[in-house]
Amino acid sequence: MKDKSKEGRNPSPSPLEKYFQHYNEKNLLPLHMPGHQRKMEMGAALPYAYDYTEVEDLDNLHAPEGILQEAMNRTAAYYGCPDCFYLVNGSSSGLQAGIFTLLEEGDEVVVARNCHRSVFYALSLRKAKIHFLLPEFWEDFSCFGSVSLKEVERLLREFPKSKALIFTSPSYEGVVSDVEGIARLCHENGLSLLVDEAHGAHFSPKKGASFPESAIALGADLVVQSPHKTLCSLTQSAWILGNGERYSREKLSFYLSVFQTTSPSYPLMLSLEKATTLLEREGEALFFRWKKVMKGFREKARTLSYFSFLWEKEEACFAMDFSKIFLRALGIPELRLGKDLAKLLREDYGIESEMHSGENLLLMTGPFISEKDMDRLFFALKDIERRFWEEKEKPSVDGRGRRAEDERGKESGDGMSEWIERSAESLQSKLLSSALYQISVADNTLQIQEGLKEGEELSLHEGEGRICLEYLSLYPPGIPLLFPGEKLTAEKIQGIEALEKEGIELQYSRHRQGERGKLIFQKDKGNV
């Protein structure tokens, strides 16, 4: 029987690929960049055959009029919007260009606290005045929930001079916000809306599809997506979609040229076009299969006793992207941290995870995931439960050699369930707590161009009460814990030290990696 999960992996050539094949058949002598001249002596695994420069027949990403413009038009048509620009410097370049398009220097802007650091880098360069939008923080999973419409409404009243609002949906963990409602509030108050939908390229342009509706169809003005994250384009490829009259297409095109390389990769652009072709040819049918596989895994996962999944909080948020699996172990001291579970899955079961942070582990699936793949994960988690429970006490075994506890799962009243209930609370170390994400600035407002000023390097405790001049980020997912211009508090010091004690990697923006416990601060003490 044909494995439907593999459909789309080897499709017939897409329009852009056919054009490239025809170009190569001309057998031209390429006396131009790149240096390999498509001779491919370095190995067939690299896409030398389609690695071009901007010669006449192959269009130019920075002034597209031919095949690249046609490819981008097809992507825009799929999402039902007038504008699509291919990105070869990742979603970060799209977010940066979008911010410079919507804001002038020194403008006020409302920004969700859990935006990617590339957003804040761009706002720093734009010398923007930031008003922080704080989504609900879920202490039990140490992550952010949906953006609240009431909080958006409050901030727009409090800061009426704001020019734009920026937030992330879906989040890295898969939490979705009410984009349509937020877009309506923004437009009623004269703001533009930029949505970081990097993890939502598979979201649908239509209502009632397998996955949530895309932000570009729900009223956002600019939306950045990374098809390499959830579809099939190559790493570093992305695109930005535009709709409506609240942005200047001319300015956006200009700033994309500013933030992107002048030597765009044709293999990356071809992979974006092929992702569009996949959407056109399979689209909803592909996503329907994906959803069916994930629903099946969820049903099986309900029988697990040692693991808690983020989707258990689905009613507490606007919506969730169930292609993500965000979990943590409960009642297993040896697996208290996500990094320990990640190591066990990798070394004993051959399963590589996406990210671990604190107690949590994130696993990502894609449109070609199969039921067999998800069964492999389920049986690994089931086997982990068996192994660690047998270390606690010998279980009773039925006549077929199976534990009765395996059959009853979470709903049983057996010793395992009782032991988990007794131990779970003590194992919640809350390494990633809401205290780490509180902003210590006046009126919840920050100007982060402090990040390039000269300062002095101090230990965390020496810097208590001082103004920090650098970013400190947990990566992934790249959300800053500290911002330039923010005062370092005792609560944050305690949280940072707890993270580093557990060996969790933090990234410092202004000095070499690996030098823990020191930051750059203002030379003179001052108030925020």
Coordinates of C-alpha atoms in Angstrom, one line a residue:
M1 CA 0.0 0.0 0.0
K2 CA 1.2 3.5 -0.9
D3 CA 2.4 5.5 2.2
K4 CA 0.2 8.6 1.9
S5 CA 2.4 10.4 4.4
K6 CA 5.2 10.5 1.7
E7 CA 3.0 12.1 -0.9
G8 CA 4.4 15.5 -2.0
R9 CA 8.0 14.5 -1.2
N10 CA 8.8 13.9 -4.9
P11 CA 6.3 15.9 -6.9
S12 CA 6.6 16.8 -10.5
P13 CA 8.7 19.9 -11.2
S14 CA 7.2 23.2 -10.1
P15 CA 7.0 26.1 -12.5
L16 CA 10.2 27.8 -11.3
E17 CA 12.0 24.5 -11.3
K18 CA 10.9 23.8 -14.9
Y19 CA 12.3 27.2 -15.8
F20 CA 15.6 26.5 -14.1
Q21 CA 15.8 23.1 -15.8
H22 CA 15.2 24.8 -19.2
Y23 CA 17.9 27.4 -18.4
N24 CA 20.5 24.7 -17.5
E25 CA 19.7 22.9 -20.8
K26 CA 21.0 25.9 -22.7
N27 CA 24.5 24.8 -21.6
L28 CA 25.7 28.4 -21.2
L29 CA 29.3 29.0 -20.1
P30 CA 28.8 30.8 -16.7
L31 CA 31.6 33.4 -16.6
H32 CA 30.2 34.9 -13.5
M33 CA 29.5 34.2 -9.8
P34 CA 29.3 31.7 -8.1
G35 CA 32.7 30.3 -8.3
H36 CA 31.6 26.6 -8.7
Q37 CA 30.0 27.5 -12.0
R38 CA 27.5 24.7 -11.5
K39 CA 30.0 22.0 -12.2
M40 CA 29.1 20.2 -8.9
E41 CA 32.5 18.7 -8.3
M42 CA 31.9 19.2 -4.5
G43 CA 29.1 16.7 -4.4
A44 CA 25.6 16.1 -5.5
A45 CA 24.1 16.7 -2.0
L46 CA 24.4 20.5 -2.4
P47 CA 22.1 22.3 -4.9
Y48 CA 24.9 23.6 -7.2
A49 CA 22.7 23.0 -10.3
Y50 CA 20.3 25.8 -9.2
D51 CA 22.8 28.1 -7.5
Y52 CA 22.8 31.2 -9.8
T53 CA 23.5 34.9 -9.7
E54 CA 21.2 37.6 -11.0
V55 CA 21.7 37.2 -14.8
E56 CA 19.2 38.6 -17.2
D57 CA 16.9 35.5 -17.6
L58 CA 16.8 34.7 -13.9
D59 CA 15.2 37.9 -12.5
N60 CA 16.4 39.9 -9.4
L61 CA 14.8 39.5 -5.9
H62 CA 15.5 43.2 -5.2
A63 CA 13.8 44.4 -8.4
P64 CA 11.6 41.4 -9.5
E65 CA 9.8 41.6 -12.8
G66 CA 9.9 38.1 -14.2
I67 CA 9.9 34.5 -12.8
L68 CA 10.6 35.5 -9.2
Q69 CA 7.7 38.0 -9.2
E70 CA 5.4 35.4 -10.7
A71 CA 6.4 32.9 -8.0
M72 CA 5.7 35.5 -5.2
N73 CA 2.4 36.4 -6.8
R74 CA 1.4 32.7 -6.6
T75 CA 2.2 32.6 -2.9
A76 CA 0.2 35.8 -2.3
A77 CA -2.7 34.4 -4.3
Y78 CA -2.8 31.2 -2.1
Y79 CA -3.0 33.3 1.0
G80 CA -5.5 35.7 -0.6
C81 CA -3.4 38.9 -0.2
P82 CA -1.9 41.3 -2.8
D83 CA 1.7 41.2 -1.6
C84 CA 4.3 38.5 -0.9
F85 CA 8.0 39.0 -0.7
Y86 CA 10.5 36.1 -0.5
L87 CA 13.0 36.3 2.4
V88 CA 16.5 34.7 2.2
N89 CA 17.6 36.1 5.6
G90 CA 14.9 34.3 7.6
S91 CA 11.9 35.7 9.3
S92 CA 14.1 38.0 11.3
S93 CA 14.7 40.1 8.2
G94 CA 11.0 40.3 7.4
L95 CA 10.2 41.4 11.0
Q96 CA 12.9 44.0 10.8
A97 CA 11.8 45.4 7.5
G98 CA 8.2 45.4 8.6
I99 CA 9.0 47.3 11.7
F100 CA 11.0 50.0 9.8
T101 CA 8.1 50.2 7.3
L102 CA 5.4 50.8 9.9
L103 CA 7.4 53.0 12.3
E104 CA 9.4 56.2 12.0
E105 CA 12.3 56.9 14.4
G106 CA 11.2 57.4 18.0
D107 CA 7.6 56.2 17.4
E108 CA 5.6 54.6 20.2
V109 CA 4.7 50.9 19.7
V110 CA 2.8 48.2 21.7
V111 CA 4.8 44.9 21.7
A112 CA 4.0 41.6 23.3
R113 CA 6.5 40.6 25.9
N114 CA 7.1 37.2 24.3
C115 CA 8.2 38.5 20.9
H116 CA 11.4 37.1 19.4
R117 CA 14.6 39.1 20.1
S118 CA 14.9 40.1 16.4
V119 CA 11.8 42.3 17.0
F120 CA 13.5 44.1 19.8
Y121 CA 16.8 44.5 17.9
A122 CA 14.9 46.3 15.1
L123 CA 12.9 48.5 17.6
S124 CA 16.3 49.4 19.2
L125 CA 17.7 50.5 15.8
R126 CA 14.4 52.5 15.2
K127 CA 14.8 54.1 18.7
A128 CA 11.2 53.1 19.3
K129 CA 9.4 53.7 22.6
I130 CA 8.0 50.3 23.7
H131 CA 4.9 49.7 25.7
F132 CA 4.9 46.1 26.8
L133 CA 1.8 43.9 26.2
L134 CA 1.9 41.0 28.8
P135 CA 0.1 37.8 27.7
E136 CA -1.0 35.6 30.6
F137 CA 1.8 33.5 32.0
W138 CA 1.0 29.9 32.8
E139 CA 3.1 29.0 35.8
D140 CA 2.2 25.3 35.6
F141 CA 3.9 25.1 32.1
S142 CA 6.2 28.1 32.4
C143 CA 5.0 29.6 29.2
F144 CA 2.8 32.4 27.8
G145 CA -0.8 32.0 26.9
S146 CA -2.9 34.0 24.4
V147 CA -2.8 37.8 24.1
S148 CA -5.9 39.2 25.9
L149 CA -8.2 41.5 24.0
K150 CA -8.9 43.3 27.2
E151 CA -5.2 44.0 27.7
V152 CA -4.9 45.2 24.2
E153 CA -7.8 47.5 24.6
R154 CA -6.4 48.9 27.9
L155 CA -3.0 49.6 26.4
L156 CA -4.4 51.3 23.4
R157 CA -6.4 53.6 25.7
E158 CA -3.3 54.2 27.9
F159 CA -0.9 54.9 25.0
P160 CA -3.0 56.5 22.3
K161 CA 0.1 57.8 20.4
S162 CA 1.2 54.2 19.5
K163 CA 1.6 53.6 15.8
A164 CA 1.6 49.8 15.6
L165 CA 1.1 46.6 17.6
I166 CA 3.4 43.6 17.3
F167 CA 2.8 40.1 18.7
T168 CA 3.5 36.4 18.0
S169 CA 0.8 33.9 17.0
P170 CA 1.2 31.0 17.2
S171 CA 3.8 31.0 19.9
Y172 CA 6.8 28.7 19.8
E173 CA 4.8 26.4 22.0
G174 CA 1.8 26.5 19.7
V175 CA -0.5 29.0 21.6
V176 CA -2.8 31.0 19.2
S177 CA -4.3 34.4 19.9
D178 CA -7.4 36.1 18.6
V179 CA -5.8 37.8 15.6
E180 CA -9.1 38.9 14.2
G181 CA -10.2 40.7 17.4
I182 CA -6.8 42.3 17.9
A183 CA -6.7 43.5 14.3
R184 CA -10.1 45.1 14.7
L185 CA -9.1 46.9 17.9
C186 CA -5.9 48.1 16.2
H187 CA -7.6 49.5 13.1
E188 CA -10.4 51.1 15.1
N189 CA -7.6 53.0 17.0
G190 CA -5.5 53.9 14.0
L191 CA -2.7 51.3 14.5
S192 CA -1.1 48.9 12.1
L193 CA -0.7 45.3 13.0
L194 CA 2.4 43.2 12.4
V195 CA 2.1 39.5 13.3
D196 CA 5.1 37.2 13.8
E197 CA 3.5 34.0 12.4
A198 CA 6.8 32.3 11.7
H199 CA 5.5 29.0 13.1
G200 CA 2.2 29.3 11.3
A201 CA 3.0 29.0 7.6
H202 CA 0.7 25.9 7.6
F203 CA -2.3 28.0 8.9
S204 CA -5.1 28.3 6.4
P205 CA -6.3 31.3 4.4
K206 CA -9.8 29.9 4.8
K207 CA -12.2 29.3 7.7
G208 CA -13.0 25.8 8.9
A209 CA -9.8 24.2 7.7
S210 CA -7.7 21.7 9.6
F211 CA -5.5 24.3 11.2
P212 CA -6.4 27.8 12.5
E213 CA -6.9 30.6 10.1
S214 CA -3.8 32.6 9.0
A215 CA -3.3 36.1 10.4
I216 CA -3.2 37.6 6.9
A217 CA -6.8 36.4 6.4
L218 CA -7.9 37.7 9.8
G219 CA -7.0 41.4 9.2
A220 CA -3.3 41.7 10.0
D221 CA -1.5 44.3 7.8
L222 CA 1.9 42.5 7.7
V223 CA 2.5 38.8 8.5
V224 CA 5.9 37.1 8.5
Q225 CA 6.0 33.3 8.1
S226 CA 8.8 30.7 8.0
P227 CA 7.8 27.8 5.7
H228 CA 11.0 26.1 6.6
K229 CA 9.7 25.6 10.1
T230 CA 6.3 23.9 9.4
L231 CA 6.3 23.3 5.6
C232 CA 9.1 22.2 3.3
S233 CA 11.3 25.1 2.3
L234 CA 15.0 25.2 3.2
T235 CA 16.3 26.6 6.4
Q236 CA 16.7 30.4 6.4
S237 CA 13.9 30.8 3.8
A238 CA 10.8 32.8 4.7
W239 CA 8.3 35.3 3.3
I240 CA 6.4 38.3 4.4
L241 CA 2.7 38.8 3.4
G242 CA 1.0 42.2 3.1
N243 CA -2.7 43.2 3.0
G244 CA -4.6 46.5 3.1
E245 CA -3.6 50.2 3.0
R246 CA -1.8 50.6 6.3
Y247 CA 1.7 50.0 5.0
S248 CA 3.7 51.3 2.1
R249 CA 4.6 48.7 -0.4
E250 CA 7.4 50.9 -1.7
K251 CA 8.9 51.4 1.8
L252 CA 8.6 47.7 2.6
S253 CA 10.4 46.8 -0.7
F254 CA 13.2 49.3 0.2
Y255 CA 13.7 48.1 3.8
L256 CA 13.8 44.4 2.6
S257 CA 16.7 45.5 0.4
V258 CA 18.3 47.1 3.5
F259 CA 18.0 44.0 5.7
Q260 CA 18.6 41.3 3.1
T261 CA 21.7 40.2 1.3
T262 CA 22.4 41.6 -2.2
S263 CA 23.3 38.1 -3.2
P264 CA 20.1 36.1 -2.6
S265 CA 20.2 32.4 -2.8
Y266 CA 18.3 30.9 -5.7
P267 CA 18.1 27.4 -4.0
L268 CA 16.3 29.1 -1.1
M269 CA 13.9 31.0 -3.4
L270 CA 13.2 27.8 -5.3
S271 CA 12.4 26.0 -2.1
L272 CA 9.9 28.7 -1.2
E273 CA 8.3 28.4 -4.6
K274 CA 8.1 24.6 -4.2
A275 CA 6.5 25.1 -0.8
T276 CA 3.8 27.2 -2.6
T277 CA 3.4 24.5 -5.2
L278 CA 2.9 21.9 -2.4
L279 CA 0.2 24.1 -0.9
E280 CA -1.5 24.5 -4.3
R281 CA -1.4 20.9 -5.2
E282 CA -2.2 19.2 -1.9
G283 CA -3.1 22.0 0.5
E284 CA -6.0 21.0 2.8
A285 CA -5.8 17.3 1.9
L286 CA -2.2 17.2 3.2
F287 CA -3.2 19.1 6.4
F288 CA -6.2 16.9 7.0
R289 CA -4.0 13.8 7.1
W290 CA -1.6 15.6 9.4
K291 CA -4.4 16.6 11.8
K292 CA -5.7 13.0 11.8
V293 CA -2.3 11.6 12.7
M294 CA -2.0 14.1 15.6
K295 CA -5.5 13.5 16.9
G296 CA -4.7 9.8 17.0
F297 CA -1.5 10.5 19.0
R298 CA -3.5 12.7 21.5
E299 CA -5.9 9.9 22.1
K300 CA -3.1 7.5 22.9
A301 CA -1.3 10.0 25.0
R302 CA -4.3 10.3 27.3
T303 CA -3.3 6.9 28.7
L304 CA 0.1 8.2 29.9
S305 CA 0.4 8.9 33.6
Y306 CA 3.9 10.4 34.0
F307 CA 3.5 13.1 31.3
S308 CA 1.6 16.4 31.2
F309 CA 0.9 18.1 27.9
L310 CA 0.2 21.7 27.1
W311 CA -2.9 20.9 25.2
E312 CA -4.5 20.1 28.6
K313 CA -4.8 23.9 28.9
E314 CA -6.6 24.3 25.5
E315 CA -9.7 25.8 27.1
A316 CA -7.5 28.5 28.8
C317 CA -6.4 30.1 25.5
F318 CA -8.0 31.2 22.3
A319 CA -6.8 28.2 20.3
M320 CA -3.8 25.9 19.9
D321 CA -1.7 24.5 17.1
F322 CA -1.8 20.7 17.7
S323 CA 1.1 20.0 15.4
K324 CA 3.3 20.9 18.5
I325 CA 3.9 18.6 21.4
F326 CA 4.9 20.5 24.5
L327 CA 5.2 18.3 27.5
R328 CA 6.9 17.7 30.8
A329 CA 7.5 14.7 33.0
L330 CA 5.7 14.5 36.3
G331 CA 6.7 12.5 39.4
I332 CA 10.1 11.4 37.9
P333 CA 12.9 13.2 39.8
E334 CA 15.4 11.9 37.2
L335 CA 13.5 13.7 34.4
R336 CA 12.6 16.9 36.3
L337 CA 14.3 18.9 33.5
G338 CA 13.4 18.9 29.9
K339 CA 17.0 18.4 28.9
D340 CA 17.1 15.1 30.8
L341 CA 14.0 13.8 29.0
A342 CA 15.5 15.1 25.7
K343 CA 18.7 13.2 26.4
L344 CA 16.9 10.0 27.2
L345 CA 14.7 10.1 24.1
R346 CA 17.8 10.7 21.9
E347 CA 20.1 8.1 23.4
D348 CA 17.7 5.3 24.2
Y349 CA 15.0 5.8 21.6
G350 CA 16.6 7.6 18.7
I351 CA 14.2 10.6 18.9
E352 CA 15.6 14.1 18.6
S353 CA 13.5 16.9 20.2
E354 CA 13.2 20.5 19.0
M355 CA 13.9 22.4 22.3
H356 CA 14.1 22.0 26.0
S357 CA 13.7 24.9 28.5
G358 CA 13.4 24.5 32.2
E359 CA 11.1 21.6 33.0
N360 CA 9.6 21.5 29.5
L361 CA 10.3 19.7 26.2
L362 CA 9.0 20.7 22.8
L363 CA 8.6 18.3 19.9
M364 CA 7.5 19.5 16.4
T365 CA 5.8 17.6 13.7
G366 CA 5.5 18.4 10.0
P367 CA 3.0 17.8 7.1
F368 CA 4.7 14.4 6.2
I369 CA 4.5 13.0 9.7
S370 CA 3.1 9.4 9.8
E371 CA 1.1 7.4 12.3
K372 CA 4.1 5.1 12.5
D373 CA 6.3 8.1 13.5
M374 CA 3.9 9.1 16.3
D375 CA 3.5 5.5 17.5
R376 CA 7.3 5.4 17.9
L377 CA 7.1 8.4 20.2
F378 CA 4.1 7.1 22.1
F379 CA 5.8 3.7 22.8
A380 CA 9.0 5.5 23.8
L381 CA 7.0 7.5 26.4
K382 CA 5.1 4.4 27.5
D383 CA 8.4 2.5 27.9
I384 CA 9.8 5.4 30.0
E385 CA 6.9 5.1 32.3
R386 CA 7.4 1.4 32.7
R387 CA 11.1 1.7 33.4
F388 CA 10.8 4.4 36.0
W389 CA 7.8 2.9 37.7
E390 CA 9.5 -0.4 38.1
E391 CA 12.3 1.3 39.9
K392 CA 9.8 2.5 42.5
E393 CA 8.1 -0.8 43.2
K394 CA 7.4 -4.1 41.5
P395 CA 4.0 -3.9 39.7
S396 CA 1.4 -6.6 39.6
V397 CA 1.2 -8.5 36.4
D398 CA -1.8 -10.1 34.7
G399 CA -1.9 -13.4 33.0
R400 CA -0.8 -12.0 29.7
G401 CA 2.4 -10.5 31.2
R402 CA 1.0 -6.9 31.2
R403 CA 0.7 -4.5 34.1
A404 CA -2.8 -3.8 35.1
E405 CA -1.7 -0.2 35.8
D406 CA -0.9 0.2 32.0
E407 CA -4.5 -0.5 31.2
R408 CA -6.0 1.9 33.7
G409 CA -3.7 4.9 33.1
K410 CA -4.5 8.2 34.8
E411 CA -8.0 7.3 35.8
S412 CA -6.8 4.5 38.1
G413 CA -6.7 4.7 41.9
D414 CA -3.6 2.6 42.1
G415 CA -0.4 3.2 43.9
M416 CA 1.3 4.8 41.0
S417 CA -1.3 7.5 40.6
E418 CA -1.3 8.3 44.3
W419 CA 2.5 8.5 44.3
I420 CA 2.5 10.9 41.4
E421 CA -0.1 13.1 43.1
R422 CA 2.1 13.2 46.2
S423 CA 5.3 14.0 44.4
A424 CA 4.2 16.2 41.5
E425 CA 3.9 19.5 43.4
S426 CA 7.4 19.2 45.0
L427 CA 8.9 18.6 41.5
Q428 CA 7.6 21.8 40.0
S429 CA 10.7 23.9 40.4
K430 CA 9.3 26.8 38.4
L431 CA 12.6 27.6 36.9
L432 CA 10.9 29.7 34.2
S433 CA 8.5 31.7 36.3
S434 CA 6.6 34.9 35.6
A435 CA 9.1 36.8 37.8
L436 CA 11.7 36.3 35.1
Y437 CA 9.5 38.1 32.5
Q438 CA 8.4 41.1 34.5
I439 CA 9.8 44.3 33.1
S440 CA 11.4 46.6 35.7
V441 CA 10.7 50.0 34.0
A442 CA 8.5 52.9 34.7
D443 CA 5.0 52.8 33.3
N444 CA 5.8 49.5 31.5
T445 CA 7.6 51.6 28.9
L446 CA 11.2 51.0 27.6
Q447 CA 13.6 52.6 25.2
I448 CA 16.1 49.9 24.4
Q449 CA 18.7 51.9 22.3
E450 CA 20.7 51.7 25.6
G451 CA 22.1 48.5 24.2
L452 CA 25.2 50.1 22.5
K453 CA 26.2 52.5 25.2
E454 CA 29.6 52.1 27.0
G455 CA 29.3 50.5 30.4
E456 CA 31.1 48.3 32.9
E457 CA 31.0 44.6 33.5
L458 CA 29.7 43.5 36.9
S459 CA 28.5 40.3 38.5
L460 CA 24.8 39.8 38.9
H461 CA 24.8 40.8 42.6
E462 CA 27.0 43.8 42.0
G463 CA 24.6 44.9 39.3
E464 CA 21.4 44.7 41.5
G465 CA 19.4 47.9 41.1
R466 CA 21.6 49.0 38.2
I467 CA 20.5 49.6 34.6
C468 CA 21.5 46.7 32.3
L469 CA 23.0 47.6 28.9
E470 CA 22.6 44.2 27.2
Y471 CA 20.2 41.5 26.3
L472 CA 20.1 38.2 28.2
S473 CA 18.1 35.6 26.4
L474 CA 17.1 32.0 26.8
Y475 CA 17.7 30.4 23.3
P476 CA 15.7 28.8 22.0
P477 CA 13.1 30.3 21.7
G478 CA 15.0 33.7 21.7
I479 CA 12.8 35.7 24.1
P480 CA 14.9 38.1 26.2
L481 CA 14.9 37.8 29.9
L482 CA 16.6 41.1 30.3
F483 CA 16.6 44.2 28.1
P484 CA 19.0 47.1 27.7
G485 CA 17.6 49.9 29.8
E486 CA 16.0 47.6 32.3
K487 CA 16.9 47.6 36.0
L488 CA 18.1 44.3 37.4
T489 CA 16.1 43.2 40.4
A490 CA 16.8 40.7 43.1
E491 CA 14.0 38.5 41.8
K492 CA 15.6 38.3 38.4
I493 CA 19.0 37.6 39.9
Q494 CA 17.5 34.7 41.8
G495 CA 15.8 33.3 38.6
I496 CA 18.9 33.7 36.4
E497 CA 21.1 31.9 39.0
A498 CA 18.6 29.1 39.2
L499 CA 18.7 28.6 35.5
E500 CA 22.5 28.6 35.3
K501 CA 22.7 26.3 38.3
E502 CA 20.7 23.8 36.3
G503 CA 23.1 24.2 33.3
I504 CA 20.5 25.9 31.1
E505 CA 22.2 27.9 28.3
L506 CA 21.7 31.7 28.3
Q507 CA 22.9 34.0 25.6
Y508 CA 24.6 37.3 26.4
S509 CA 24.5 39.9 23.6
R510 CA 27.7 41.9 24.4
H511 CA 30.4 39.5 25.4
R512 CA 31.7 36.1 24.7
Q513 CA 29.5 33.1 25.3
G514 CA 30.2 30.8 28.2
E515 CA 31.1 33.7 30.6
R516 CA 28.3 33.2 33.1
G517 CA 27.1 35.5 35.8
K518 CA 28.3 38.9 34.4
L519 CA 26.5 41.6 32.5
I520 CA 27.2 45.1 31.2
F521 CA 25.7 47.9 33.3
Q522 CA 25.5 51.7 33.2
K523 CA 28.6 53.2 34.8
D524 CA 26.7 55.5 37.0
K525 CA 23.7 54.5 39.1
G526 CA 20.4 56.0 37.9
N527 CA 16.7 55.6 37.9
V528 CA 14.6 54.1 35.1

